[in-house]
Amino acid sequence: MSMTVPDSAQAGKTLLSVENLSIEFGQGQSCKRVVDDLSFNLNRSETLCIAGESGSGKSLSALAIMGLLPKMARTPSGAILFHNEELLSKSEPEMQNIRAKQIGMIFQEPMTSLNPIMRIGDQMMETLKRHRIASGDAAWQHIRSMLDAVRIPKVSERLRQYPHELSGGLRQRVMIAMAMLCSPQILIADEPTTALDVTIQAQILELIRELQKEYQTGVLMITHDMGVVAEMADNVVVMNRGVMEETAPIRTLFSNPAAAYTRQLLAAVPRLGTAPPLSERPERPPVLEVENLSVRYPMRKNSLFEPPREVHAVDHVNFVLHEGETLGLVGESGCGKSTTGRALMSMLNFEGSIKVLGKDIRGLKGSALKAIRQDIQMVFQDPFAALNPRKTIAELVGEPFLIHGRGNSEERKERVAQLLSQVGLPEADAMTRYPHQFSGGQRQRICIARALALNPKIIVADEPVSALDVSVQAQVLDLMEDLQSQYNLSYLFISHDMAVIERLCHRVAVMFGGRIVEIGSRDQVLHNPQHPYTQHLLSAVPIPALDSKRDFRALLEDSKAPDPIKPKGYQSKPSQYGEINQGHWVALEA
Amino acid sequence: MSALQLIKKLCRHKSVAFSLFVIVSVVFASLFASWIAPYDPNKQFFEGLTMEGAPLPPNSTFLLGTDLLGRDLLSRLIYGAQTSLIIGIVANGIAILIGTLVGVTAGFLRGWVGNVLMRMTDLMMAFPALLLAIALAAILEPSLWIVALVIAMVNWVQVARVIYSETIAISSREFIAVERTLGASTRRILFSHLLPHLLPTIMVWATLGISTTVLLEATLSFLGVGVQPPTPSWGNIIFESQTYFTSAVWLVLFPGTLIVLLSLSFNLVGDALRDELDPSLKGRD
């Protein structure tokens, strides 16, 4: 094989050193400094994590290293030294030779970083050809061995596939294989696992670790997730609004953080296994009863003669939500948890029965359905998408009153002000402003205020904090808890994040392949998981604490959900459950 | 925001202020044509032609010159503004109305209703527009209002297509789903949440459409199925005299400039209005 192997004699231990890097946008008065005086060193075989919340300038720093800053950015000041060579003064053709060959990069969203109309094999071949690393059979050999190294099954088949034919996890593996193809000395990973499920995240992190060991790569990892930091980093740079708050070895950072911001950040991160014990709760009446809930979508036919098929998105789901209780619905993408939430809101057709305060909502229409909506409301994941950008906050929060004909305009205004102060937005001018003038966390508060307007008993919260930064996450969760105790609300809390579930929920249901595989009290499910899938899921969660590195190797083999596509009219059997403990039910293997 | 404030805001940009001025003067000219126009637009002046029978270039008697029959061009343009504005605003307005109605209904309801409506739109689109216009105009007695109707019939399809896809995109946005979970009626969702988001698109079509309709009217007039002579319109003035373009340049230049100026003005004002009416652009730095 004619690939270049990193020459260990070529340089000392330091691969990359960034010195006093500053990046500015715009000219003159409107000039904004987005990265301010950033310095760090990256050594061979070492992982450096740049951690920070959105807007901290962490991604821009990485782009600056790659010479890929957007055009609006002024030429950064400071120095970026790669083997003591200044990268900032290099021309574009020179940088093209360094990219991929010396410094590889993987991005957050693998689908948008792969060319959608090029076969996987051809895309990888292009890189090899571009850098004249190998050609012909030797190149194909190399590509195969790289795809093997990232544990992609059925390599020959994959080479001929297009990106959309692969799952998100496989796509990210292809991205890593591509980035590592020329054996770069540095791998920059910009939030490589943020768009992925936890079990897939664990796989990707494990792969990066393995590859790093094999090739002595220096890994520069950008992440907002302190769990990933704890799992991967040797050294950490903490950034906040473009300023480097702290740089420290991982041990010091977690045991003795110097900067106040770091302490704040670490305190805000929910940690699996650290939630305070639940107080004894008396038996309360149920407010929401779901029995044999199934949701099916018809599949589009590929040909005229194909028999009609359906996707079984939710399959025989049963649960009960009690008054003043939070039930967590946890699972990975595509498990049917959001579909369940939408069925509860009568946003789609379903089979089975959903009883809201004892009243079956199936088939309700018009005013009967409208009446039910006063009792059950929903908070959505993306607070910006959920707010009409052309309406003021007063109009948005006052909308439910208008729809349900409550109060006159004076009373409405008063109620809106009251609701806004309850969710922590007491400023008088908040009413007349528009959604884009608020931050993500504030927007989610507005959504919560709107959901609360009609005094509902039940709130379905679909990933309400997933789009928010951790520090804001904690505040919104606190708010939800306060409101619950104040109004005796019941939450159905849909999330993929185990730590958030543990923090807020009294009971937890785990969904897999459209079914609930395990349900019980929080402690029963999270601390004594019985179903193999629950165990699998819990073992994949990275823990933001020292010496909690987890062994993800067992997770490298994909656990496959059963195929949800069935012929039309197929009657699936409901799962059988066994009761392990009082109230702790586990699906029995069929 | 009162109308006066809005106009003040719009006039901050010089180009928009100028455009508003152009529109207002054209409207004014067409409303008070009989007072403003120096001559009767249909009167053929003996002294309006040279001894050889050629039209006169602009001079002190006929400010913008005369046309092939010795009529005063300025007077014809002022009266022609009436026709062109009626066509531009009425025909285009009807087209936008039908197009929006069909597009929103099809895009919001989807299903078989949407399919039927959109296939009908496709059918209309597949017809050569000019042929359709000629056929319709031949069946119906040509008059200004019929011409406006015919143009509307031809022009609504593009609007419907664009509004249809816009509607689908907007109704799949989450805030529409939220409205449903709040119990909002379809009417409320349509008028309070969907239409405001369609407004920019409608505005762009409304302003762009004015120039195309004015030109389509000119084509129809040229083919003899449009506004019947001697009624002047900017379009038929151009077409009557286009063969003499090299020898009597003013006959094409002045009405042509007016058409360009008017549609440009509508475009600029439309753009400015859209920006001003979109609150999500406010407070951005």
XYZ file of N, CA and C in Angstrom, chain B residues 63-213:
453
model
N -46.614 68.247 -27.587
C -45.426 68.124 -26.719
C -44.652 66.825 -26.914
N -45.401 65.741 -27.169
C -44.721 64.457 -27.369
C -44.842 63.987 -28.815
N -45.197 64.897 -29.698
C -45.321 64.522 -31.099
C -46.703 63.959 -31.409
N -46.864 63.484 -32.616
C -48.155 62.912 -33.025
C -47.945 61.499 -33.537
N -49.084 60.781 -33.671
C -48.956 59.399 -34.161
C -49.256 59.327 -35.661
N -49.423 58.127 -36.173
C -49.537 57.928 -37.613
C -50.761 58.596 -38.215
N -51.785 58.818 -37.379
C -53.008 59.436 -37.888
C -53.083 60.912 -37.516
N -51.978 61.444 -36.994
C -51.948 62.856 -36.661
C -52.627 63.158 -35.332
N -52.765 62.160 -34.442
C -53.359 62.404 -33.131
C -52.253 62.788 -32.147
N -52.623 63.546 -31.133
C -51.639 64.013 -30.159
C -51.225 62.860 -29.245
N -49.933 62.544 -29.218
C -49.451 61.384 -28.462
C -49.646 61.582 -26.958
N -49.358 62.808 -26.476
C -49.482 63.069 -25.039
C -50.908 62.787 -24.571
N -51.888 63.293 -25.322
C -53.282 63.069 -24.937
C -53.612 61.584 -24.956
N -53.103 60.892 -25.979
C -53.386 59.457 -26.069
C -52.741 58.707 -24.901
N -51.565 59.125 -24.519
C -50.901 58.446 -23.398
C -51.671 58.675 -22.108
N -52.166 59.926 -21.917
C -52.902 60.223 -20.689
C -54.191 59.407 -20.622
N -54.905 59.341 -21.746
C -56.116 58.506 -21.756
C -55.763 57.018 -21.691
N -54.634 56.680 -22.338
C -54.193 55.277 -22.327
C -53.874 54.791 -20.924
N -53.465 55.725 -20.054
C -53.165 55.345 -18.675
C -54.380 54.706 -18.021
N -55.579 55.244 -18.365
C -56.823 54.654 -17.838
C -56.897 53.177 -18.174
N -56.775 52.879 -19.463
C -56.871 51.498 -19.914
C -55.815 50.628 -19.244
N -54.572 51.122 -19.295
C -53.491 50.287 -18.781
C -53.633 50.053 -17.288
N -54.048 51.079 -16.549
C -54.205 50.904 -15.111
C -55.336 49.936 -14.802
N -56.443 50.082 -15.537
C -57.573 49.181 -15.299
C -57.158 47.750 -15.582
N -56.490 47.575 -16.746
C -56.017 46.227 -17.074
C -55.033 45.751 -16.011
N -54.039 46.588 -15.726
C -52.978 46.196 -14.793
C -53.522 45.874 -13.421
N -54.464 46.671 -12.933
C -54.928 46.472 -11.572
C -56.093 45.485 -11.516
N -57.083 45.674 -12.378
C -58.249 44.781 -12.327
C -57.876 43.381 -12.778
N -57.289 43.274 -13.974
C -56.964 41.947 -14.508
C -56.013 41.232 -13.569
N -54.995 41.955 -13.147
C -54.019 41.340 -12.273
C -54.641 40.989 -10.931
N -55.489 41.873 -10.430
C -56.153 41.614 -9.147
C -56.999 40.360 -9.213
N -57.762 40.213 -10.281
C -58.603 39.017 -10.416
C -57.721 37.769 -10.493
N -56.624 37.879 -11.268
C -55.725 36.737 -11.415
C -55.156 36.329 -10.066
N -54.724 37.313 -9.288
C -54.149 37.024 -7.976
C -55.212 36.398 -7.075
N -56.413 36.939 -7.137
C -57.492 36.448 -6.292
C -57.793 34.980 -6.593
N -58.001 34.688 -7.879
C -58.304 33.299 -8.261
C -57.128 32.395 -7.914
N -55.932 32.851 -8.285
C -54.740 32.045 -8.046
C -54.558 31.742 -6.570
N -54.723 32.749 -5.727
C -54.547 32.549 -4.289
C -55.610 31.602 -3.756
N -56.834 31.822 -4.174
C -57.935 30.985 -3.710
C -57.683 29.513 -4.048
N -57.357 29.276 -5.318
C -57.118 27.905 -5.771
C -55.889 27.331 -5.064
N -54.801 28.117 -5.027
C -53.556 27.638 -4.431
C -53.721 27.314 -2.955
N -54.342 28.216 -2.213
C -54.497 28.001 -0.773
C -55.413 26.810 -0.516
N -56.532 26.744 -1.233
C -57.454 25.631 -1.022
C -56.765 24.307 -1.309
N -56.100 24.236 -2.450
C -55.445 22.987 -2.830
C -54.318 22.644 -1.858
N -53.540 23.646 -1.485
C -52.393 23.391 -0.623
C -52.788 23.085 0.808
N -53.878 23.660 1.257
C -54.268 23.461 2.650
C -55.070 22.176 2.823
N -55.971 21.905 1.887
C -56.812 20.717 2.034
C -56.112 19.465 1.512
N -55.193 19.632 0.548
C -54.536 18.492 -0.100
C -55.576 17.485 -0.557
N -55.244 16.190 -0.448
C -56.198 15.130 -0.777
C -56.753 15.252 -2.186
N -57.967 14.763 -2.389
C -58.507 14.746 -3.752
C -58.900 16.149 -4.206
N -59.341 16.989 -3.274
C -59.698 18.361 -3.653
C -58.474 19.058 -4.249
N -57.362 18.926 -3.535
C -56.123 19.537 -4.000
C -55.708 18.987 -5.345
N -55.840 17.669 -5.488
C -55.443 17.042 -6.747
C -56.257 17.563 -7.918
N -57.580 17.606 -7.734
C -58.451 18.067 -8.821
C -58.092 19.502 -9.198
N -57.950 20.357 -8.180
C -57.659 21.769 -8.449
C -56.329 21.940 -9.161
N -55.327 21.207 -8.702
C -54.003 21.414 -9.286
C -53.905 20.809 -10.688
N -54.612 19.690 -10.930
C -54.588 19.130 -12.291
C -55.277 20.102 -13.252
N -56.331 20.756 -12.730
C -57.019 21.746 -13.543
C -56.054 22.899 -13.872
N -55.304 23.304 -12.872
C -54.319 24.367 -13.077
C -53.289 23.941 -14.120
N -52.825 22.699 -13.994
C -51.837 22.201 -14.959
C -52.396 22.240 -16.373
N -53.680 21.852 -16.479
C -54.334 21.838 -17.782
C -54.333 23.237 -18.384
N -54.703 24.220 -17.547
C -54.723 25.606 -18.008
C -53.332 26.041 -18.423
N -52.339 25.578 -17.669
C -50.963 25.977 -17.929
C -50.479 25.393 -19.252
N -50.949 24.171 -19.536
C -50.493 23.485 -20.743
C -51.020 24.185 -22.002
N -52.154 24.892 -21.865
C -52.697 25.641 -22.992
C -51.780 26.805 -23.333
N -51.503 27.052 -24.613
C -50.740 28.263 -24.941
C -51.573 29.476 -24.528
N -50.987 30.333 -23.698
C -51.736 31.425 -23.090
C -52.372 32.319 -24.147
N -51.603 32.596 -25.192
C -52.083 33.532 -26.196
C -53.287 32.961 -26.941
N -53.185 31.655 -27.264
C -54.256 30.982 -27.980
C -55.539 31.034 -27.153
N -55.380 30.748 -25.867
C -56.522 30.753 -24.963
C -57.156 32.140 -24.934
N -56.293 33.147 -24.820
C -56.782 34.519 -24.755
C -57.520 34.891 -26.036
N -56.949 34.478 -27.170
C -57.585 34.803 -28.449
C -58.935 34.103 -28.547
N -58.957 32.820 -28.153
C -60.200 32.057 -28.223
C -61.271 32.711 -27.360
N -60.887 33.029 -26.099
C -61.855 33.637 -25.192
C -62.334 34.981 -25.722
N -61.384 35.775 -26.217
C -61.737 37.115 -26.686
C -62.599 37.048 -27.939
N -62.397 35.994 -28.743
C -63.184 35.859 -29.967
C -64.621 35.479 -29.644
N -64.788 34.628 -28.615
C -66.139 34.200 -28.236
C -66.911 35.374 -27.637
N -66.236 36.085 -26.726
C -66.898 37.182 -26.033
C -66.686 38.483 -26.808
N -67.648 39.365 -26.700
C -67.559 40.675 -27.346
C -66.407 41.458 -26.736
N -65.388 41.871 -27.532
C -64.254 42.565 -26.914
C -64.652 43.925 -26.334
N -64.295 44.101 -25.073
C -64.421 45.419 -24.455
C -63.331 45.462 -23.391
N -63.132 46.613 -22.812
C -62.063 46.756 -21.829
C -62.190 45.715 -20.711
N -63.418 45.562 -20.191
C -63.607 44.666 -19.045
C -63.457 43.218 -19.438
N -63.905 42.883 -20.639
C -63.738 41.506 -21.113
C -62.260 41.196 -21.278
N -61.523 42.161 -21.834
C -60.083 41.953 -22.000
C -59.426 41.717 -20.640
N -59.833 42.516 -19.659
C -59.279 42.341 -18.317
C -59.566 40.937 -17.807
N -60.792 40.477 -18.019
C -61.195 39.150 -17.554
C -60.389 38.058 -18.249
N -60.227 38.225 -19.567
C -59.488 37.242 -20.346
C -58.048 37.142 -19.847
N -57.448 38.302 -19.611
C -56.064 38.294 -19.124
C -55.981 37.618 -17.763
N -56.965 37.887 -16.900
C -56.988 37.252 -15.585
C -57.071 35.743 -15.722
N -57.913 35.278 -16.654
C -58.098 33.844 -16.867
C -56.793 33.165 -17.264
N -55.970 33.897 -18.009
C -54.719 33.321 -18.470
C -53.648 33.393 -17.378
N -53.717 34.440 -16.578
C -52.593 34.696 -15.672
C -52.688 34.059 -14.286
N -53.874 33.573 -13.899
C -53.968 33.093 -12.517
C -53.210 31.801 -12.266
N -52.913 31.044 -13.348
C -52.344 29.712 -13.130
C -50.974 29.732 -12.453
N -50.125 30.642 -12.915
C -48.786 30.704 -12.299
C -48.906 31.059 -10.814
N -49.786 32.015 -10.526
C -49.988 32.421 -9.138
C -50.436 31.225 -8.321
N -51.394 30.458 -8.845
C -51.919 29.304 -8.117
C -50.809 28.308 -7.817
N -49.960 28.043 -8.790
C -48.836 27.111 -8.613
C -47.931 27.546 -7.458
N -47.540 28.813 -7.518
C -46.598 29.315 -6.518
C -47.246 29.317 -5.127
N -48.485 29.825 -5.057
C -49.171 29.883 -3.765
C -49.398 28.477 -3.209
N -49.682 27.533 -4.102
C -49.898 26.149 -3.686
C -48.677 25.596 -2.946
N -47.511 25.733 -3.564
C -46.328 25.148 -2.913
C -45.957 25.928 -1.649
N -46.153 27.234 -1.676
C -45.925 28.060 -0.479
C -46.817 27.582 0.662
N -48.098 27.385 0.333
C -49.067 26.978 1.349
C -48.665 25.649 1.968
N -48.246 24.721 1.128
C -47.823 23.421 1.659
C -46.652 23.605 2.612
N -45.693 24.426 2.199
C -44.512 24.637 3.044
C -44.903 25.271 4.377
N -45.775 26.275 4.328
C -46.118 26.971 5.565
C -47.004 26.108 6.456
N -47.955 25.375 5.838
C -48.844 24.609 6.723
C -48.146 23.414 7.343
N -46.960 23.060 6.845
C -46.254 21.989 7.534
C -45.351 22.541 8.626
N -45.335 23.875 8.796
C -44.522 24.429 9.867
C -45.206 24.219 11.203
N -44.383 24.193 12.248
C -44.913 23.708 13.518
C -45.941 24.640 14.128
N -45.813 25.946 13.891
C -46.769 26.822 14.570
C -48.189 26.619 14.080
N -48.340 26.063 12.885
C -49.677 25.718 12.411
C -50.195 24.500 13.190
N -49.298 23.530 13.411
C -49.667 22.365 14.222
C -50.075 22.809 15.627
N -49.323 23.780 16.162
C -49.635 24.291 17.498
C -51.045 24.861 17.523
N -51.399 25.625 16.493
C -52.738 26.207 16.431
C -53.812 25.123 16.514
N -53.553 24.027 15.829
C -54.528 22.931 15.874
C -54.652 22.393 17.291
N -53.506 22.214 17.957
C -53.586 21.661 19.307
C -54.270 22.640 20.256
N -54.257 23.912 19.919
C -54.951 24.888 20.759
C -56.445 24.882 20.473
N -56.840 24.213 19.394
C -58.261 24.133 19.072
C -58.725 25.183 18.076
N -57.796 25.826 17.381
C -58.173 26.886 16.441
C -58.939 26.298 15.258
N -59.930 27.043 14.770
C -60.698 26.578 13.628
C -59.887 26.765 12.353
N -60.300 26.041 11.317
C -59.599 26.138 10.033
C -59.590 27.583 9.536
N -60.738 28.266 9.720
C -60.816 29.633 9.233
C -59.782 30.515 9.925
N -59.663 30.322 11.232
C -58.731 31.122 11.994
C -57.290 30.855 11.537
N -56.975 29.572 11.343
C -55.621 29.218 10.915
C -55.335 29.854 9.557
N -56.320 29.763 8.662
C -56.129 30.301 7.320
C -55.897 31.810 7.342
N -56.813 32.518 7.988
C -56.771 33.975 7.864
C -55.781 34.629 8.815
N -55.623 34.024 9.998
C -54.783 34.694 10.978
C -53.331 34.239 10.911
N -53.111 33.022 10.411
C -51.740 32.508 10.468
C -51.136 32.195 9.112
N -51.964 31.722 8.191
C -51.397 31.321 6.905
C -51.260 32.509 5.955
N -52.353 33.254 5.803
C -52.344 34.350 4.826
C -51.256 35.399 5.087
N -51.040 35.806 6.350
C -49.969 36.788 6.564
C -48.617 36.306 6.050
N -48.414 34.988 6.081
C -47.139 34.473 5.598
C -47.095 34.397 4.080
N -48.284 34.353 3.464
C -48.324 34.314 2.004
C -48.207 35.720 1.418
N -48.445 36.712 2.263
C -48.519 38.087 1.784
C -47.298 38.529 0.971
N -46.077 38.245 1.429
C -44.921 38.671 0.624
C -44.964 38.102 -0.786
N -45.291 36.812 -0.911
C -45.346 36.187 -2.225
C -46.432 36.834 -3.073
N -47.591 37.041 -2.463
C -48.695 37.648 -3.195
C -48.298 39.047 -3.665
N -47.621 39.768 -2.759
C -47.218 41.133 -3.079
C -46.273 41.148 -4.275
N -45.321 40.244 -4.281
C -44.365 40.192 -5.386
C -45.083 39.887 -6.693
N -46.017 38.939 -6.638
C -46.757 38.598 -7.856
C -47.627 39.751 -8.307
N -48.226 40.422 -7.344
C -49.123 41.514 -7.692
C -48.359 42.610 -8.423
N -47.144 42.888 -7.964
C -46.398 43.970 -8.599
C -45.748 43.520 -9.898
N -45.209 42.291 -9.899
C -44.603 41.790 -11.134
C -45.650 41.602 -12.208
N -46.839 41.164 -11.781
C -47.907 40.837 -12.726
C -48.389 42.041 -13.495
N -48.278 43.233 -12.888
C -48.789 44.425 -13.563
C -48.106 44.626 -14.905
N -46.787 44.467 -14.925
C -46.093 44.685 -16.193
C -46.477 43.630 -17.218
N -46.571 42.353 -16.785
C -46.918 41.315 -17.763
C -48.333 41.509 -18.296
N -49.257 41.908 -17.415
C -50.622 42.086 -17.924
C -50.696 43.252 -18.886
